[in-house]
């Protein structure tokens, strides 16, 4: 099924036979959720961090990691 962030998520035995790149999938999910939170918080990083229930420091780390503004 496709998660709210628009990324295909696998349940139960729905894992593709050829496998998947877990690191790449997690990065896509993280990046998309960070973008959504920033958009909803109108670019205010402290509010976006609150929406994701993470610390501002952690949020800032991920925005730098993914080069998000």
Coordinates of C-alpha atoms in Angstrom, one line a residue:
X1 CA 0.0 0.0 0.0
X2 CA 1.1 3.6 -0.3
X3 CA 1.6 5.6 2.9
X4 CA 0.3 9.1 3.6
X5 CA 3.6 10.4 2.4
X6 CA 3.1 8.8 -1.0
X7 CA 5.8 6.1 -0.5
X8 CA 5.0 2.5 -1.1
X9 CA 5.1 0.5 2.1
X10 CA 5.1 -3.2 2.4
X11 CA 3.0 -5.2 4.9
X12 CA 3.2 -8.8 5.9
X13 CA 4.6 -11.0 3.1
X14 CA 4.3 -8.1 0.5
X15 CA 8.1 -7.8 0.5
X16 CA 9.1 -8.0 -3.2
X17 CA 10.8 -11.2 -4.2
X18 CA 13.9 -9.3 -5.4
X19 CA 14.1 -7.5 -2.0
X20 CA 14.4 -3.8 -1.5
X21 CA 17.0 -1.2 -0.5
X22 CA 15.9 -0.4 3.1
X23 CA 18.3 2.5 3.6
X24 CA 17.1 4.2 0.4
X25 CA 13.4 3.6 1.4
X26 CA 14.0 5.1 4.9
X27 CA 15.7 8.1 3.5
X28 CA 12.8 8.8 1.1
X29 CA 10.3 8.5 4.0
X30 CA 12.4 10.8 6.2
X31 CA 12.9 13.4 3.5
X32 CA 9.3 13.4 2.6
X33 CA 8.0 13.7 6.1
X34 CA 10.5 16.6 6.8
X35 CA 9.3 18.4 3.8
X36 CA 5.6 17.9 4.8
X37 CA 6.3 19.2 8.3
X38 CA 8.2 22.2 7.0
X39 CA 5.4 23.0 4.7
X40 CA 2.7 22.6 7.3
X41 CA 4.8 24.7 9.8
X42 CA 5.2 27.4 7.1
X43 CA 9.0 27.0 7.2
X44 CA 9.3 27.4 11.0
X45 CA 11.7 24.6 11.9
X46 CA 11.0 24.5 15.6
X47 CA 7.3 24.0 14.9
X48 CA 8.1 21.4 12.2
X49 CA 10.2 19.5 14.8
X50 CA 7.2 19.5 17.2
X51 CA 4.9 18.1 14.5
X52 CA 7.3 15.2 14.0
X53 CA 7.7 14.8 17.8
X54 CA 11.5 15.2 17.6
X55 CA 14.0 17.6 19.1
X56 CA 14.9 20.7 17.2
X57 CA 18.5 19.6 17.2
X58 CA 17.6 16.3 15.6
X59 CA 15.3 18.0 13.1
X60 CA 18.1 20.4 12.1
X61 CA 20.5 17.5 11.7
X62 CA 18.1 15.8 9.2
X63 CA 17.4 19.0 7.3
X64 CA 21.1 19.5 6.8
X65 CA 21.6 15.8 5.9
X66 CA 19.0 16.1 3.2
X67 CA 19.8 19.7 2.2
X68 CA 16.4 21.0 3.0
X69 CA 15.6 24.6 3.9

